[in-house]
mmCIF file with all atom_site columns, C-alpha atoms in Angstrom:
data_model
loop_
_atom_site.group_PDB
_atom_site.id
_atom_site.type_symbol
_atom_site.label_atom_id
_atom_site.label_alt_id
_atom_site.label_comp_id
_atom_site.label_asym_id
_atom_site.label_entity_id
_atom_site.label_seq_id
_atom_site.pdbx_PDB_ins_code
_atom_site.Cartn_x
_atom_site.Cartn_y
_atom_site.Cartn_z
_atom_site.occupancy
_atom_site.B_iso_or_equiv
_atom_site.pdbx_formal_charge
_atom_site.auth_seq_id
_atom_site.auth_comp_id
_atom_site.auth_asym_id
_atom_site.auth_atom_id
_atom_site.pdbx_PDB_model_num
ATOM 1   C CA . SER A 1 1   ? 14.859 -90.164  64.065 1.00 57.00 ? 1   SER A CA 1
ATOM 2   C CA . VAL A 1 2   ? 16.173 -86.645  63.672 1.00 53.00 ? 2   VAL A CA 1
ATOM 3   C CA . ALA A 1 3   ? 19.360 -87.841  61.934 1.00 53.00 ? 3   ALA A CA 1
ATOM 4   C CA . VAL A 1 4   ? 17.381 -89.747  59.292 1.00 50.00 ? 4   VAL A CA 1
ATOM 5   C CA . LEU A 1 5   ? 15.069 -86.784  58.770 1.00 47.00 ? 5   LEU A CA 1
ATOM 6   C CA . ALA A 1 6   ? 18.057 -84.477  58.334 1.00 47.00 ? 6   ALA A CA 1
ATOM 7   C CA . LEU A 1 7   ? 19.658 -86.890  55.854 1.00 46.00 ? 7   LEU A CA 1
ATOM 8   C CA . VAL A 1 8   ? 16.459 -87.248  53.815 1.00 44.00 ? 8   VAL A CA 1
ATOM 9   C CA . SER A 1 9   ? 15.931 -83.499  53.888 1.00 45.00 ? 9   SER A CA 1
ATOM 10  C CA . GLY A 1 10  ? 19.487 -82.924  52.700 1.00 49.00 ? 10  GLY A CA 1
ATOM 11  C CA . LEU A 1 11  ? 19.113 -85.428  49.867 1.00 46.00 ? 11  LEU A CA 1
ATOM 12  C CA . PHE A 1 12  ? 15.810 -83.864  48.825 1.00 44.00 ? 12  PHE A CA 1
ATOM 13  C CA . THR A 1 13  ? 17.448 -80.456  48.706 1.00 44.00 ? 13  THR A CA 1
ATOM 14  C CA . LEU A 1 14  ? 20.302 -81.816  46.606 1.00 49.00 ? 14  LEU A CA 1
ATOM 15  C CA . VAL A 1 15  ? 17.990 -83.633  44.183 1.00 48.00 ? 15  VAL A CA 1
ATOM 16  C CA . SER A 1 16  ? 15.526 -80.781  43.909 1.00 48.00 ? 16  SER A CA 1
ATOM 17  C CA . ALA A 1 17  ? 18.402 -78.416  43.119 1.00 56.00 ? 17  ALA A CA 1
ATOM 18  C CA . GLN A 1 18  ? 18.993 -80.148  39.760 1.00 78.00 ? 18  GLN A CA 1
ATOM 19  C CA . THR A 1 19  ? 17.892 -77.730  37.082 1.00 87.00 ? 19  THR A CA 1
ATOM 20  C CA . TYR A 1 20  ? 18.190 -78.572  33.410 1.00 91.00 ? 20  TYR A CA 1
ATOM 21  C CA . PRO A 1 21  ? 18.096 -75.288  31.513 1.00 91.00 ? 21  PRO A CA 1
ATOM 22  C CA . THR A 1 22  ? 16.425 -75.110  28.126 1.00 92.00 ? 22  THR A CA 1
ATOM 23  C CA . ILE A 1 23  ? 19.166 -74.810  25.542 1.00 94.00 ? 23  ILE A CA 1
ATOM 24  C CA . THR A 1 24  ? 18.585 -72.647  22.474 1.00 93.00 ? 24  THR A CA 1
ATOM 25  C CA . ALA A 1 25  ? 20.681 -72.116  19.351 1.00 95.00 ? 25  ALA A CA 1
ATOM 26  C CA . ASP A 1 26  ? 22.079 -68.951  20.947 1.00 95.00 ? 26  ASP A CA 1
ATOM 27  C CA . ASP A 1 27  ? 23.639 -71.093  23.695 1.00 95.00 ? 27  ASP A CA 1
ATOM 28  C CA . VAL A 1 28  ? 25.631 -73.178  21.196 1.00 96.00 ? 28  VAL A CA 1
ATOM 29  C CA . SER A 1 29  ? 28.589 -72.049  19.105 1.00 97.00 ? 29  SER A CA 1
ATOM 30  C CA . ASN A 1 30  ? 28.103 -71.765  15.348 1.00 98.00 ? 30  ASN A CA 1
ATOM 31  C CA . SER A 1 31  ? 30.664 -74.494  14.636 1.00 98.00 ? 31  SER A CA 1
ATOM 32  C CA . THR A 1 32  ? 28.928 -76.876  17.058 1.00 98.00 ? 32  THR A CA 1
ATOM 33  C CA . ARG A 1 33  ? 25.532 -76.103  15.509 1.00 98.00 ? 33  ARG A CA 1
ATOM 34  C CA . GLU A 1 34  ? 26.949 -76.938  12.082 1.00 98.00 ? 34  GLU A CA 1
ATOM 35  C CA . ILE A 1 35  ? 28.301 -80.266  13.369 1.00 98.00 ? 35  ILE A CA 1
ATOM 36  C CA . TRP A 1 36  ? 24.956 -81.064  14.985 1.00 98.00 ? 36  TRP A CA 1
ATOM 37  C CA . CYS A 1 37  ? 23.122 -80.292  11.728 1.00 98.00 ? 37  CYS A CA 1
ATOM 38  C CA . ASP A 1 38  ? 25.523 -82.502  9.772  1.00 98.00 ? 38  ASP A CA 1
ATOM 39  C CA . GLN A 1 39  ? 24.845 -85.318  12.260 1.00 97.00 ? 39  GLN A CA 1
ATOM 40  C CA . GLN A 1 40  ? 21.096 -84.704  12.083 1.00 97.00 ? 40  GLN A CA 1
ATOM 41  C CA . LYS A 1 41  ? 21.074 -84.835  8.279  1.00 98.00 ? 41  LYS A CA 1
ATOM 42  C CA . GLY A 1 42  ? 23.274 -87.927  8.365  1.00 97.00 ? 42  GLY A CA 1
ATOM 43  C CA . ILE A 1 43  ? 21.045 -89.945  10.720 1.00 96.00 ? 43  ILE A CA 1
ATOM 44  C CA . CYS A 1 44  ? 17.672 -89.079  9.140  1.00 97.00 ? 44  CYS A CA 1
ATOM 45  C CA . PRO A 1 45  ? 18.099 -91.395  6.100  1.00 97.00 ? 45  PRO A CA 1
ATOM 46  C CA . ASN A 1 46  ? 19.009 -94.275  8.422  1.00 96.00 ? 46  ASN A CA 1
ATOM 47  C CA . LEU A 1 47  ? 15.921 -93.689  10.548 1.00 95.00 ? 47  LEU A CA 1
ATOM 48  C CA . CYS A 1 48  ? 13.659 -93.487  7.487  1.00 97.00 ? 48  CYS A CA 1
ATOM 49  C CA . GLN A 1 49  ? 15.169 -96.669  6.072  1.00 96.00 ? 49  GLN A CA 1
ATOM 50  C CA . ASP A 1 50  ? 14.613 -98.320  9.440  1.00 93.00 ? 50  ASP A CA 1
ATOM 51  C CA . GLN A 1 51  ? 11.008 -97.189  9.806  1.00 94.00 ? 51  GLN A CA 1
ATOM 52  C CA . THR A 1 52  ? 9.730  -97.037  6.218  1.00 94.00 ? 52  THR A CA 1
ATOM 53  C CA . HIS A 1 53  ? 12.376 -98.840  4.126  1.00 95.00 ? 53  HIS A CA 1
ATOM 54  C CA . ALA A 1 54  ? 12.698 -95.699  2.000  1.00 95.00 ? 54  ALA A CA 1
ATOM 55  C CA . ASP A 1 55  ? 14.779 -92.546  1.861  1.00 96.00 ? 55  ASP A CA 1
ATOM 56  C CA . PRO A 1 56  ? 13.447 -89.381  3.525  1.00 97.00 ? 56  PRO A CA 1
ATOM 57  C CA . VAL A 1 57  ? 11.259 -87.040  1.517  1.00 98.00 ? 57  VAL A CA 1
ATOM 58  C CA . ASN A 1 58  ? 12.478 -84.061  3.561  1.00 98.00 ? 58  ASN A CA 1
ATOM 59  C CA . ASN A 1 59  ? 15.809 -83.951  5.376  1.00 98.00 ? 59  ASN A CA 1
ATOM 60  C CA . ASP A 1 60  ? 17.145 -80.549  6.303  1.00 98.00 ? 60  ASP A CA 1
ATOM 61  C CA . CYS A 1 61  ? 18.659 -78.655  9.199  1.00 98.00 ? 61  CYS A CA 1
ATOM 62  C CA . TRP A 1 62  ? 19.314 -74.959  9.671  1.00 98.00 ? 62  TRP A CA 1
ATOM 63  C CA . SER A 1 63  ? 22.277 -74.280  11.922 1.00 97.00 ? 63  SER A CA 1
ATOM 64  C CA . GLU A 1 64  ? 21.220 -70.665  12.542 1.00 97.00 ? 64  GLU A CA 1
ATOM 65  C CA . ASP A 1 65  ? 18.285 -71.715  14.736 1.00 97.00 ? 65  ASP A CA 1
ATOM 66  C CA . LEU A 1 66  ? 18.684 -75.529  14.910 1.00 97.00 ? 66  LEU A CA 1
ATOM 67  C CA . HIS A 1 67  ? 15.358 -76.025  13.151 1.00 97.00 ? 67  HIS A CA 1
ATOM 68  C CA . TYR A 1 68  ? 15.293 -79.406  11.431 1.00 97.00 ? 68  TYR A CA 1
ATOM 69  C CA . GLU A 1 69  ? 13.077 -81.623  9.309  1.00 98.00 ? 69  GLU A CA 1
ATOM 70  C CA . CYS A 1 70  ? 13.220 -85.388  9.036  1.00 98.00 ? 70  CYS A CA 1
ATOM 71  C CA . VAL A 1 71  ? 10.148 -86.606  7.181  1.00 98.00 ? 71  VAL A CA 1
ATOM 72  C CA . CYS A 1 72  ? 9.896  -90.083  5.707  1.00 98.00 ? 72  CYS A CA 1
ATOM 73  C CA . VAL A 1 73  ? 7.420  -91.426  3.145  1.00 96.00 ? 73  VAL A CA 1
ATOM 74  C CA . ASN A 1 74  ? 3.749  -91.348  4.152  1.00 95.00 ? 74  ASN A CA 1
ATOM 75  C CA . ASN A 1 75  ? 4.585  -88.370  6.411  1.00 96.00 ? 75  ASN A CA 1
ATOM 76  C CA . VAL A 1 76  ? 6.270  -90.652  8.972  1.00 96.00 ? 76  VAL A CA 1
ATOM 77  C CA . ARG A 1 77  ? 8.283  -88.519  11.374 1.00 96.00 ? 77  ARG A CA 1
ATOM 78  C CA . PRO A 1 78  ? 10.688 -90.456  13.601 1.00 95.00 ? 78  PRO A CA 1
ATOM 79  C CA . ASN A 1 79  ? 10.691 -89.398  17.252 1.00 94.00 ? 79  ASN A CA 1
ATOM 80  C CA . LEU A 1 80  ? 14.163 -87.905  17.076 1.00 94.00 ? 80  LEU A CA 1
ATOM 81  C CA . SER A 1 81  ? 14.441 -87.466  20.849 1.00 92.00 ? 81  SER A CA 1
ATOM 82  C CA . GLU A 1 82  ? 14.807 -91.265  21.066 1.00 92.00 ? 82  GLU A CA 1
ATOM 83  C CA . TYR A 1 83  ? 17.960 -91.397  18.932 1.00 93.00 ? 83  TYR A CA 1
ATOM 84  C CA . SER A 1 84  ? 21.546 -90.257  19.231 1.00 92.00 ? 84  SER A CA 1
ATOM 85  C CA . LEU A 1 85  ? 23.148 -87.831  16.767 1.00 93.00 ? 85  LEU A CA 1
ATOM 86  C CA . THR A 1 86  ? 19.955 -85.788  16.443 1.00 96.00 ? 86  THR A CA 1
ATOM 87  C CA . ILE A 1 87  ? 19.252 -82.174  17.371 1.00 97.00 ? 87  ILE A CA 1
ATOM 88  C CA . PRO A 1 88  ? 17.002 -83.154  20.332 1.00 95.00 ? 88  PRO A CA 1
ATOM 89  C CA . TYR A 1 89  ? 19.667 -85.566  21.608 1.00 95.00 ? 89  TYR A CA 1
ATOM 90  C CA . ASN A 1 90  ? 22.439 -82.973  21.393 1.00 96.00 ? 90  ASN A CA 1
ATOM 91  C CA . LEU A 1 91  ? 20.283 -80.292  23.042 1.00 96.00 ? 91  LEU A CA 1
ATOM 92  C CA . CYS A 1 92  ? 19.506 -82.742  25.845 1.00 95.00 ? 92  CYS A CA 1
ATOM 93  C CA . LEU A 1 93  ? 23.203 -83.493  26.393 1.00 95.00 ? 93  LEU A CA 1
ATOM 94  C CA . GLN A 1 94  ? 23.984 -79.773  26.388 1.00 96.00 ? 94  GLN A CA 1
ATOM 95  C CA . GLY A 1 95  ? 21.282 -79.237  29.029 1.00 96.00 ? 95  GLY A CA 1
ATOM 96  C CA . ILE A 1 96  ? 22.802 -81.927  31.243 1.00 96.00 ? 96  ILE A CA 1
ATOM 97  C CA . GLN A 1 97  ? 26.233 -80.342  30.873 1.00 96.00 ? 97  GLN A CA 1
ATOM 98  C CA . ALA A 1 98  ? 24.799 -76.904  31.717 1.00 96.00 ? 98  ALA A CA 1
ATOM 99  C CA . CYS A 1 99  ? 23.176 -78.383  34.824 1.00 96.00 ? 99  CYS A CA 1
ATOM 100 C CA . ALA A 1 100 ? 26.526 -79.832  35.904 1.00 95.00 ? 100 ALA A CA 1
ATOM 101 C CA . ASP A 1 101 ? 28.336 -76.576  35.118 1.00 95.00 ? 101 ASP A CA 1
ATOM 102 C CA . ASN A 1 102 ? 25.871 -74.732  37.376 1.00 94.00 ? 102 ASN A CA 1
ATOM 103 C CA . CYS A 1 103 ? 26.943 -76.972  40.273 1.00 95.00 ? 103 CYS A CA 1
ATOM 104 C CA . GLY A 1 104 ? 30.332 -75.309  40.522 1.00 93.00 ? 104 GLY A CA 1
ATOM 105 C CA . ASN A 1 105 ? 32.698 -77.510  42.522 1.00 95.00 ? 105 ASN A CA 1
ATOM 106 C CA . ASN A 1 106 ? 29.901 -79.627  44.042 1.00 95.00 ? 106 ASN A CA 1
ATOM 107 C CA . GLN A 1 107 ? 30.630 -83.046  42.516 1.00 96.00 ? 107 GLN A CA 1
ATOM 108 C CA . ASP A 1 108 ? 27.567 -84.671  44.131 1.00 95.00 ? 108 ASP A CA 1
ATOM 109 C CA . CYS A 1 109 ? 25.373 -82.075  42.459 1.00 95.00 ? 109 CYS A CA 1
ATOM 110 C CA . ALA A 1 110 ? 27.080 -82.628  39.083 1.00 95.00 ? 110 ALA A CA 1
ATOM 111 C CA . ASN A 1 111 ? 26.749 -86.412  39.423 1.00 95.00 ? 111 ASN A CA 1
ATOM 112 C CA . LEU A 1 112 ? 23.023 -85.999  40.014 1.00 96.00 ? 112 LEU A CA 1
ATOM 113 C CA . CYS A 1 113 ? 22.771 -83.905  36.846 1.00 95.00 ? 113 CYS A CA 1
ATOM 114 C CA . PHE A 1 114 ? 24.349 -86.709  34.827 1.00 94.00 ? 114 PHE A CA 1
ATOM 115 C CA . SER A 1 115 ? 22.357 -89.498  36.461 1.00 93.00 ? 115 SER A CA 1
ATOM 116 C CA . GLY A 1 116 ? 19.046 -87.645  36.753 1.00 91.00 ? 116 GLY A CA 1
ATOM 117 C CA . LYS A 1 117 ? 18.200 -87.247  33.086 1.00 89.00 ? 117 LYS A CA 1
ATOM 118 C CA . GLN A 1 118 ? 18.367 -89.674  30.195 1.00 88.00 ? 118 GLN A CA 1
ATOM 119 C CA . CYS A 1 119 ? 18.873 -88.498  26.642 1.00 90.00 ? 119 CYS A CA 1
ATOM 120 C CA . GLY A 1 120 ? 17.645 -90.859  23.949 1.00 80.00 ? 120 GLY A CA 1
ATOM 121 C CA . ALA A 1 121 ? 20.558 -92.832  22.605 1.00 74.00 ? 121 ALA A CA 1
ATOM 122 C CA . SER A 1 122 ? 19.139 -95.565  20.413 1.00 68.00 ? 122 SER A CA 1
ATOM 123 C CA . GLY A 1 123 ? 20.517 -96.094  16.958 1.00 64.00 ? 123 GLY A CA 1
ATOM 124 C CA . PRO A 1 124 ? 18.455 -97.235  14.005 1.00 64.00 ? 124 PRO A CA 1
ATOM 125 C CA . ARG A 1 125 ? 18.216 -100.973 13.570 1.00 63.00 ? 125 ARG A CA 1
ATOM 126 C CA . ARG A 1 126 ? 20.497 -102.403 10.941 1.00 53.00 ? 126 ARG A CA 1
ATOM 127 C CA . VAL A 1 127 ? 18.452 -103.554 7.997  1.00 48.00 ? 127 VAL A CA 1
ATOM 128 C CA . ASN A 1 128 ? 19.770 -106.685 6.323  1.00 47.00 ? 128 ASN A CA 1
ATOM 129 C CA . SER A 1 129 ? 19.455 -106.063 2.614  1.00 44.00 ? 129 SER A CA 1
ATOM 130 C CA . THR A 1 130 ? 20.833 -109.391 1.419  1.00 43.00 ? 130 THR A CA 1
ATOM 131 C CA . THR A 1 131 ? 18.476 -111.869 -0.115 1.00 42.00 ? 131 THR A CA 1
ATOM 132 C CA . SER A 1 132 ? 18.932 -115.594 -0.119 1.00 42.00 ? 132 SER A CA 1
ATOM 133 C CA . THR A 1 133 ? 17.474 -117.976 -2.649 1.00 48.00 ? 133 THR A CA 1
ATOM 134 C CA . SER A 1 134 ? 17.357 -121.718 -2.626 1.00 46.00 ? 134 SER A CA 1
#
């Protein structure tokens, strides 16, 4: 029916209007970039312990441009977009917020921004370091 077509068309327009801008270091305040780098450098050892049972061989972050390194032994590089408290995670969240901000007062549009994109939010597994003997 025409009413259903109009409803579907309206929903398509609303969904297709969701735009997640690419966030760069220039879009983020210096103090926020420093916090993000501290978080990034703090989570890297946990991820390397989780994936290689060793400390990282390279763990750095430059707040000026949000370039980062998290390299574990044997050149293992965790997929940082899958974890919270990483630069990719924070950039993703910032992109979602920018999408919602671009919606103005349209709450339906903003809700679609928040529900339409998932930022990785896994934490490293807890490694049990206790040993039992019998």
